[in-house]
Structures are given as structure tokens and as C-alpha cells.
PDB file of C-alpha atoms in Angstrom:
ATOM      1  CA  MET M   1     -15.388 -11.758 -43.894  1.00  0.00           C
ATOM      2  CA  SER M   2     -17.060 -15.057 -43.015  1.00  0.00           C
ATOM      3  CA  LEU M   3     -20.685 -15.710 -42.284  1.00  0.00           C
ATOM      4  CA  ARG M   4     -22.099 -16.107 -38.810  1.00  0.00           C
ATOM      5  CA  PHE M   5     -24.731 -18.845 -38.719  1.00  0.00           C
ATOM      6  CA  VAL M   6     -27.791 -19.159 -36.508  1.00  0.00           C
ATOM      7  CA  LEU M   7     -29.826 -22.361 -36.331  1.00  0.00           C
ATOM      8  CA  ASP M   8     -33.449 -22.160 -35.204  1.00  0.00           C
ATOM      9  CA  PRO M   9     -33.646 -18.430 -34.443  1.00  0.00           C
ATOM     10  CA  GLU M  10     -36.663 -16.955 -32.722  1.00  0.00           C
ATOM     11  CA  LEU M  11     -39.002 -15.993 -35.566  1.00  0.00           C
ATOM     12  CA  THR M  12     -39.869 -12.466 -34.498  1.00  0.00           C
ATOM     13  CA  ALA M  13     -41.975 -10.213 -36.728  1.00  0.00           C
ATOM     14  CA  ASP M  14     -38.827  -8.298 -37.684  1.00  0.00           C
ATOM     15  CA  LEU M  15     -36.939 -11.456 -38.637  1.00  0.00           C
ATOM     16  CA  ARG M  16     -39.898 -12.718 -40.675  1.00  0.00           C
ATOM     17  CA  GLU M  17     -39.885  -9.443 -42.631  1.00  0.00           C
ATOM     18  CA  ARG M  18     -36.134  -9.701 -43.234  1.00  0.00           C
ATOM     19  CA  ILE M  19     -36.551 -13.286 -44.486  1.00  0.00           C
ATOM     20  CA  VAL M  20     -39.302 -12.181 -46.870  1.00  0.00           C
ATOM     21  CA  ALA M  21     -37.141  -9.267 -48.071  1.00  0.00           C
ATOM     22  CA  LEU M  22     -34.228 -11.650 -48.738  1.00  0.00           C
ATOM     23  CA  TRP M  23     -36.565 -13.997 -50.598  1.00  0.00           C
ATOM     24  CA  VAL M  24     -37.916 -11.132 -52.746  1.00  0.00           C
ATOM     25  CA  ASP M  25     -34.419  -9.854 -53.560  1.00  0.00           C
ATOM     26  CA  VAL M  26     -33.157 -13.321 -54.497  1.00  0.00           C
ATOM     27  CA  THR M  27     -36.199 -14.026 -56.689  1.00  0.00           C
ATOM     28  CA  ASN M  28     -36.070 -10.658 -58.427  1.00  0.00           C
ATOM     29  CA  ALA M  29     -32.385 -11.197 -59.217  1.00  0.00           C
ATOM     30  CA  GLY M  30     -33.336 -14.434 -60.996  1.00  0.00           C
ATOM     31  CA  GLY M  31     -32.913 -16.910 -58.136  1.00  0.00           C
ATOM     32  CA  ALA M  32     -34.810 -20.185 -58.344  1.00  0.00           C
ATOM     33  CA  VAL M  33     -36.450 -20.168 -54.910  1.00  0.00           C
ATOM     34  CA  GLY M  34     -40.075 -20.935 -55.661  1.00  0.00           C
ATOM     35  CA  PHE M  35     -41.135 -17.929 -57.704  1.00  0.00           C
ATOM     36  CA  VAL M  36     -40.441 -16.261 -61.024  1.00  0.00           C
ATOM     37  CA  ALA M  37     -39.515 -12.569 -61.068  1.00  0.00           C
ATOM     38  CA  PRO M  38     -40.900 -10.061 -60.595  1.00  0.00           C
ATOM     39  CA  VAL M  39     -42.398 -10.636 -57.148  1.00  0.00           C
ATOM     40  CA  ASP M  40     -43.243  -8.469 -54.183  1.00  0.00           C
ATOM     41  CA  ALA M  41     -43.402  -9.174 -50.468  1.00  0.00           C
ATOM     42  CA  MET M  42     -47.141  -9.868 -50.529  1.00  0.00           C
ATOM     43  CA  GLU M  43     -46.707 -12.625 -53.119  1.00  0.00           C
ATOM     44  CA  VAL M  44     -43.733 -14.178 -51.311  1.00  0.00           C
ATOM     45  CA  ARG M  45     -45.680 -14.189 -48.036  1.00  0.00           C
ATOM     46  CA  THR M  46     -48.179 -16.655 -49.590  1.00  0.00           C
ATOM     47  CA  ILE M  47     -45.434 -19.278 -49.334  1.00  0.00           C
ATOM     48  CA  ALA M  48     -43.245 -17.727 -46.636  1.00  0.00           C
ATOM     49  CA  ASP M  49     -45.969 -17.565 -43.981  1.00  0.00           C
ATOM     50  CA  PRO M  50     -46.846 -21.297 -44.010  1.00  0.00           C
ATOM     51  CA  THR M  51     -43.162 -22.180 -44.429  1.00  0.00           C
ATOM     52  CA  LEU M  52     -42.198 -20.142 -41.363  1.00  0.00           C
ATOM     53  CA  ALA M  53     -45.161 -21.590 -39.427  1.00  0.00           C
ATOM     54  CA  ALA M  54     -43.825 -25.108 -40.117  1.00  0.00           C
ATOM     55  CA  ILE M  55     -40.507 -23.948 -38.699  1.00  0.00           C
ATOM     56  CA  ALA M  56     -41.995 -22.239 -35.641  1.00  0.00           C
ATOM     57  CA  ASP M  57     -44.289 -25.172 -34.870  1.00  0.00           C
ATOM     58  CA  GLY M  58     -41.821 -27.851 -35.980  1.00  0.00           C
ATOM     59  CA  PRO M  59     -40.644 -30.114 -37.434  1.00  0.00           C
ATOM     60  CA  ASP M  60     -38.689 -27.998 -39.946  1.00  0.00           C
ATOM     61  CA  ARG M  61     -35.483 -26.174 -38.999  1.00  0.00           C
ATOM     62  CA  LEU M  62     -34.106 -22.848 -40.225  1.00  0.00           C
ATOM     63  CA  LEU M  63     -30.467 -21.994 -40.824  1.00  0.00           C
ATOM     64  CA  LEU M  64     -29.628 -18.324 -41.344  1.00  0.00           C
ATOM     65  CA  GLY M  65     -26.357 -16.736 -42.414  1.00  0.00           C
ATOM     66  CA  TYR M  66     -25.359 -13.207 -41.403  1.00  0.00           C
ATOM     67  CA  ASP M  67     -22.688 -10.915 -42.792  1.00  0.00           C
ATOM     68  CA  GLY M  68     -22.226  -8.738 -39.736  1.00  0.00           C
ATOM     69  CA  ASP M  69     -25.815  -8.020 -38.664  1.00  0.00           C
ATOM     70  CA  ARG M  70     -27.245  -8.344 -42.164  1.00  0.00           C
ATOM     71  CA  LEU M  71     -29.228 -11.461 -43.109  1.00  0.00           C
ATOM     72  CA  VAL M  72     -27.703 -12.666 -46.380  1.00  0.00           C
ATOM     73  CA  ALA M  73     -28.328 -16.419 -46.550  1.00  0.00           C
ATOM     74  CA  MET M  74     -30.786 -19.085 -45.539  1.00  0.00           C
ATOM     75  CA  ALA M  75     -31.673 -22.728 -45.932  1.00  0.00           C
ATOM     76  CA  ILE M  76     -34.510 -24.770 -44.482  1.00  0.00           C
ATOM     77  CA  PHE M  77     -34.133 -28.355 -43.282  1.00  0.00           C
ATOM     78  CA  THR M  78     -37.527 -29.679 -44.342  1.00  0.00           C
ATOM     79  CA  ASP M  79     -38.738 -32.831 -42.647  1.00  0.00           C
ATOM     80  CA  PRO M  80     -40.221 -35.269 -45.195  1.00  0.00           C
ATOM     81  CA  ARG M  81     -43.071 -35.963 -42.742  1.00  0.00           C
ATOM     82  CA  PHE M  82     -42.928 -39.695 -43.383  1.00  0.00           C
ATOM     83  CA  HIS M  83     -41.875 -42.133 -40.667  1.00  0.00           C
ATOM     84  CA  LEU M  84     -39.633 -44.133 -43.010  1.00  0.00           C
ATOM     85  CA  LYS M  85     -37.616 -41.027 -43.928  1.00  0.00           C
ATOM     86  CA  THR M  86     -36.662 -39.668 -40.532  1.00  0.00           C
ATOM     87  CA  HIS M  87     -32.984 -40.212 -41.377  1.00  0.00           C
ATOM     88  CA  LEU M  88     -32.900 -37.479 -44.043  1.00  0.00           C
ATOM     89  CA  ARG M  89     -33.935 -33.898 -44.673  1.00  0.00           C
ATOM     90  CA  VAL M  90     -34.714 -31.937 -47.802  1.00  0.00           C
ATOM     91  CA  LEU M  91     -32.904 -28.607 -48.023  1.00  0.00           C
ATOM     92  CA  THR M  92     -35.360 -26.043 -49.347  1.00  0.00           C
ATOM     93  CA  ARG M  93     -35.294 -22.302 -49.995  1.00  0.00           C
ATOM     94  CA  VAL M  94     -31.506 -22.311 -50.193  1.00  0.00           C
ATOM     95  CA  MET M  95     -30.541 -18.724 -50.997  1.00  0.00           C
ATOM     96  CA  VAL M  96     -27.799 -16.129 -50.774  1.00  0.00           C
ATOM     97  CA  HIS M  97     -28.458 -12.426 -51.304  1.00  0.00           C
ATOM     98  CA  PRO M  98     -27.518 -11.505 -54.887  1.00  0.00           C
ATOM     99  CA  ASP M  99     -25.255  -8.608 -53.938  1.00  0.00           C
ATOM    100  CA  THR M 100     -23.103 -10.939 -51.823  1.00  0.00           C
ATOM    101  CA  GLN M 101     -22.636 -13.646 -54.423  1.00  0.00           C
ATOM    102  CA  GLY M 102     -19.106 -14.426 -55.477  1.00  0.00           C
ATOM    103  CA  ARG M 103     -17.833 -14.163 -51.907  1.00  0.00           C
ATOM    104  CA  GLY M 104     -18.118 -17.869 -51.059  1.00  0.00           C
ATOM    105  CA  PHE M 105     -21.284 -17.474 -49.005  1.00  0.00           C
ATOM    106  CA  GLY M 106     -23.116 -20.207 -50.940  1.00  0.00           C
ATOM    107  CA  ASP M 107     -20.309 -22.663 -50.230  1.00  0.00           C
ATOM    108  CA  ALA M 108     -20.223 -21.598 -46.590  1.00  0.00           C
ATOM    109  CA  LEU M 109     -24.003 -21.983 -46.228  1.00  0.00           C
ATOM    110  CA  MET M 110     -23.983 -25.475 -47.711  1.00  0.00           C
ATOM    111  CA  ARG M 111     -20.962 -26.578 -45.666  1.00  0.00           C
ATOM    112  CA  GLU M 112     -22.708 -25.351 -42.521  1.00  0.00           C
ATOM    113  CA  ALA M 113     -25.903 -27.167 -43.536  1.00  0.00           C
ATOM    114  CA  GLU M 114     -23.877 -30.355 -43.948  1.00  0.00           C
ATOM    115  CA  ARG M 115     -22.210 -29.821 -40.560  1.00  0.00           C
ATOM    116  CA  VAL M 116     -25.616 -29.287 -38.903  1.00  0.00           C
ATOM    117  CA  ALA M 117     -27.069 -32.362 -40.631  1.00  0.00           C
ATOM    118  CA  ARG M 118     -24.189 -34.522 -39.437  1.00  0.00           C
ATOM    119  CA  GLY M 119     -24.647 -33.131 -35.925  1.00  0.00           C
ATOM    120  CA  LEU M 120     -28.318 -34.103 -36.069  1.00  0.00           C
ATOM    121  CA  GLY M 121     -27.285 -37.634 -36.985  1.00  0.00           C
ATOM    122  CA  LEU M 122     -28.861 -37.491 -40.438  1.00  0.00           C
ATOM    123  CA  ALA M 123     -27.808 -39.983 -43.092  1.00  0.00           C
ATOM    124  CA  ALA M 124     -28.496 -37.787 -46.127  1.00  0.00           C
ATOM    125  CA  LEU M 125     -29.500 -34.408 -47.487  1.00  0.00           C
ATOM    126  CA  HIS M 126     -31.662 -34.017 -50.572  1.00  0.00           C
ATOM    127  CA  VAL M 127     -32.030 -30.865 -52.642  1.00  0.00           C
ATOM    128  CA  THR M 128     -33.983 -30.147 -55.810  1.00  0.00           C
ATOM    129  CA  VAL M 129     -32.630 -27.781 -58.434  1.00  0.00           C
ATOM    130  CA  ARG M 130     -34.368 -25.966 -61.275  1.00  0.00           C
ATOM    131  CA  ASP M 131     -32.552 -26.839 -64.500  1.00  0.00           C
ATOM    132  CA  GLY M 132     -31.266 -24.041 -66.702  1.00  0.00           C
ATOM    133  CA  PHE M 133     -29.263 -22.151 -64.061  1.00  0.00           C
ATOM    134  CA  GLY M 134     -26.197 -24.392 -63.763  1.00  0.00           C
ATOM    135  CA  LEU M 135     -26.890 -24.878 -60.067  1.00  0.00           C
ATOM    136  CA  ASP M 136     -26.369 -28.613 -60.390  1.00  0.00           C
ATOM    137  CA  ARG M 137     -22.653 -27.924 -60.981  1.00  0.00           C
ATOM    138  CA  PHE M 138     -22.525 -25.944 -57.732  1.00  0.00           C
ATOM    139  CA  TYR M 139     -24.039 -28.835 -55.763  1.00  0.00           C
ATOM    140  CA  ARG M 140     -21.852 -31.445 -57.489  1.00  0.00           C
ATOM    141  CA  ARG M 141     -18.786 -29.513 -56.395  1.00  0.00           C
ATOM    142  CA  LEU M 142     -20.054 -29.850 -52.827  1.00  0.00           C
ATOM    143  CA  GLY M 143     -20.375 -33.629 -53.102  1.00  0.00           C
ATOM    144  CA  TYR M 144     -24.019 -33.935 -54.154  1.00  0.00           C
ATOM    145  CA  HIS M 145     -24.928 -36.434 -56.867  1.00  0.00           C
ATOM    146  CA  GLU M 146     -27.770 -36.238 -59.352  1.00  0.00           C
ATOM    147  CA  VAL M 147     -30.129 -39.111 -58.591  1.00  0.00           C
ATOM    148  CA  GLY M 148     -32.930 -38.267 -60.993  1.00  0.00           C
ATOM    149  CA  ARG M 149     -34.946 -35.695 -62.891  1.00  0.00           C
ATOM    150  CA  TRP M 150     -38.567 -34.817 -63.283  1.00  0.00           C
ATOM    151  CA  PRO M 151     -38.755 -33.670 -66.913  1.00  0.00           C
ATOM    152  CA  GLY M 152     -40.597 -30.392 -67.371  1.00  0.00           C
ATOM    153  CA  ALA M 153     -41.788 -30.390 -63.759  1.00  0.00           C
ATOM    154  CA  ILE M 154     -41.311 -26.650 -63.267  1.00  0.00           C
ATOM    155  CA  ARG M 155     -43.326 -24.321 -65.483  1.00  0.00           C
ATOM    156  CA  VAL M 156     -41.484 -21.006 -65.420  1.00  0.00           C
ATOM    157  CA  ALA M 157     -43.759 -19.562 -68.092  1.00  0.00           C
ATOM    158  CA  PRO M 158     -46.033 -20.941 -70.807  1.00  0.00           C
ATOM    159  CA  GLY M 159     -43.777 -22.894 -73.146  1.00  0.00           C
ATOM    160  CA  ASP M 160     -40.831 -22.736 -70.706  1.00  0.00           C
ATOM    161  CA  ASP M 161     -40.860 -25.941 -68.692  1.00  0.00           C
ATOM    162  CA  ARG M 162     -37.705 -26.884 -66.801  1.00  0.00           C
ATOM    163  CA  ASP M 163     -36.521 -30.179 -65.408  1.00  0.00           C
ATOM    164  CA  GLU M 164     -36.369 -30.508 -61.653  1.00  0.00           C
ATOM    165  CA  ILE M 165     -33.021 -32.092 -60.824  1.00  0.00           C
ATOM    166  CA  LEU M 166     -32.935 -34.309 -57.739  1.00  0.00           C
ATOM    167  CA  MET M 167     -29.611 -34.182 -55.905  1.00  0.00           C
ATOM    168  CA  TRP M 168     -28.392 -36.234 -52.947  1.00  0.00           C
ATOM    169  CA  LEU M 169     -25.597 -35.967 -50.404  1.00  0.00           C
ATOM    170  CA  ASP M 170     -24.839 -39.221 -48.591  1.00  0.00           C
ATOM    171  CA  LEU M 171     -23.646 -38.256 -45.118  1.00  0.00           C
ATOM    172  CA  THR M 172     -22.710 -41.816 -44.195  1.00  0.00           C
ATOM    173  CA  ALA M 173     -20.077 -42.233 -46.909  1.00  0.00           C
ATOM    174  CA  ALA M 174     -16.527 -41.043 -46.448  1.00  0.00           C
ATOM    175  CA  ARG M 175     -16.225 -37.826 -48.429  1.00  0.00           C
ATOM    176  CA  GLN M 176     -13.277 -36.791 -50.523  1.00  0.00           C
ATOM    177  CA  ASP M 177     -13.082 -33.032 -50.619  1.00  0.00           C
ATOM    178  CA  GLN M 178     -10.571 -30.240 -50.261  1.00  0.00           C
ATOM    179  CA  HIS M 179      -9.615 -31.563 -46.815  1.00  0.00           C
ATOM    180  CA  THR M 180      -8.255 -34.760 -48.356  1.00  0.00           C
ATOM    181  CA  SER M 181      -4.589 -34.625 -49.153  1.00  0.00           C
ATOM    182  CA  GLY M 182      -3.303 -36.367 -52.166  1.00  0.00           C
TER     183      GLY M 182
END
């Protein structure tokens, strides 16, 4: 089954709760989405509430992925809020529900994010990755390139500092991917 995507949904109270629940589940399964497990909904809301407000009030955009009627994926197109960077967006809070992983939903979410970005006329997408999870390999496979690192920028726990990997997808360059014959 493929995902059904919704860009800029109405952020009802019910949808906000489902987003927080997804965020909690992803974090508690070990996902690197702004917290370290274990977390509960109250803790996630400290970040989710202002994040969703920036979406509701603009300028950020929300992309959701549904498996049937179930919310299983999300990514946020975060505006850099700097007039010299209006041509790009930072993808934040990229997540897929842990019990749906291995079904290609992560690939589908990122391909849809790229399609949306191209439709918005953006020149690039930027994503940051917490080192130690192998996520950089996932993004490389999708055409992203590592453009830098902030050594030890993420403190997971005392004595456990991780690099933040900066990754970039140039939307202006011709891409060679699985659609290219050869």
C-alpha cells in the first residue's frame, strides 16, 4: 500500500494530538526527532505546540503521510526566516511511525517532500541528521550530500555528544536516480 500525502492540513485539535502521538512513538522507538527516549506527550508538546503554531500562522509548511486513515509520517518545511534564504527550506521533524518502517514510507515521504519543494520553486532542501544512527546513508541514497558537521553539537546524555550532520539536496541540478536508464 502506498502513502497518501496531505500538504498544509487544517491543524484541528484532533490532528495536533495525532501528530504529538506520532512524535512520542517515534522518539520512544529511538528516533532522532528532537528528544531522547523516554518521552511523553506533555514533554513533546513543549516543542510541538510552538512548531505547530509556526505552521498554522506561517511561514512553515507541514507534509503528512497517511496509510489509509492512519497518520504514519510527517515532515516540516521550515522557512529559514532570512530574506537571503527564501530559495531553500530546512526539512525538520522528518519521521515515520516505527511499526511501519521497512515498507518504503521513508523513501516515499522524502520523494514527496522533494516533489513539493520543486513545485514551490525551491532551489534546495537542507536537513540535519544526528550522527550514530546511519541516517546519513538514507539521505545520501536519496541524492543528499553531506556539506558539513557540527562536532558534538547534540548532547544525547552526559558524555554522549553526537555530531550534527548537515545534508543538502540541490534541486536545480539534474539528478541521476532510479529513473535514469543506463
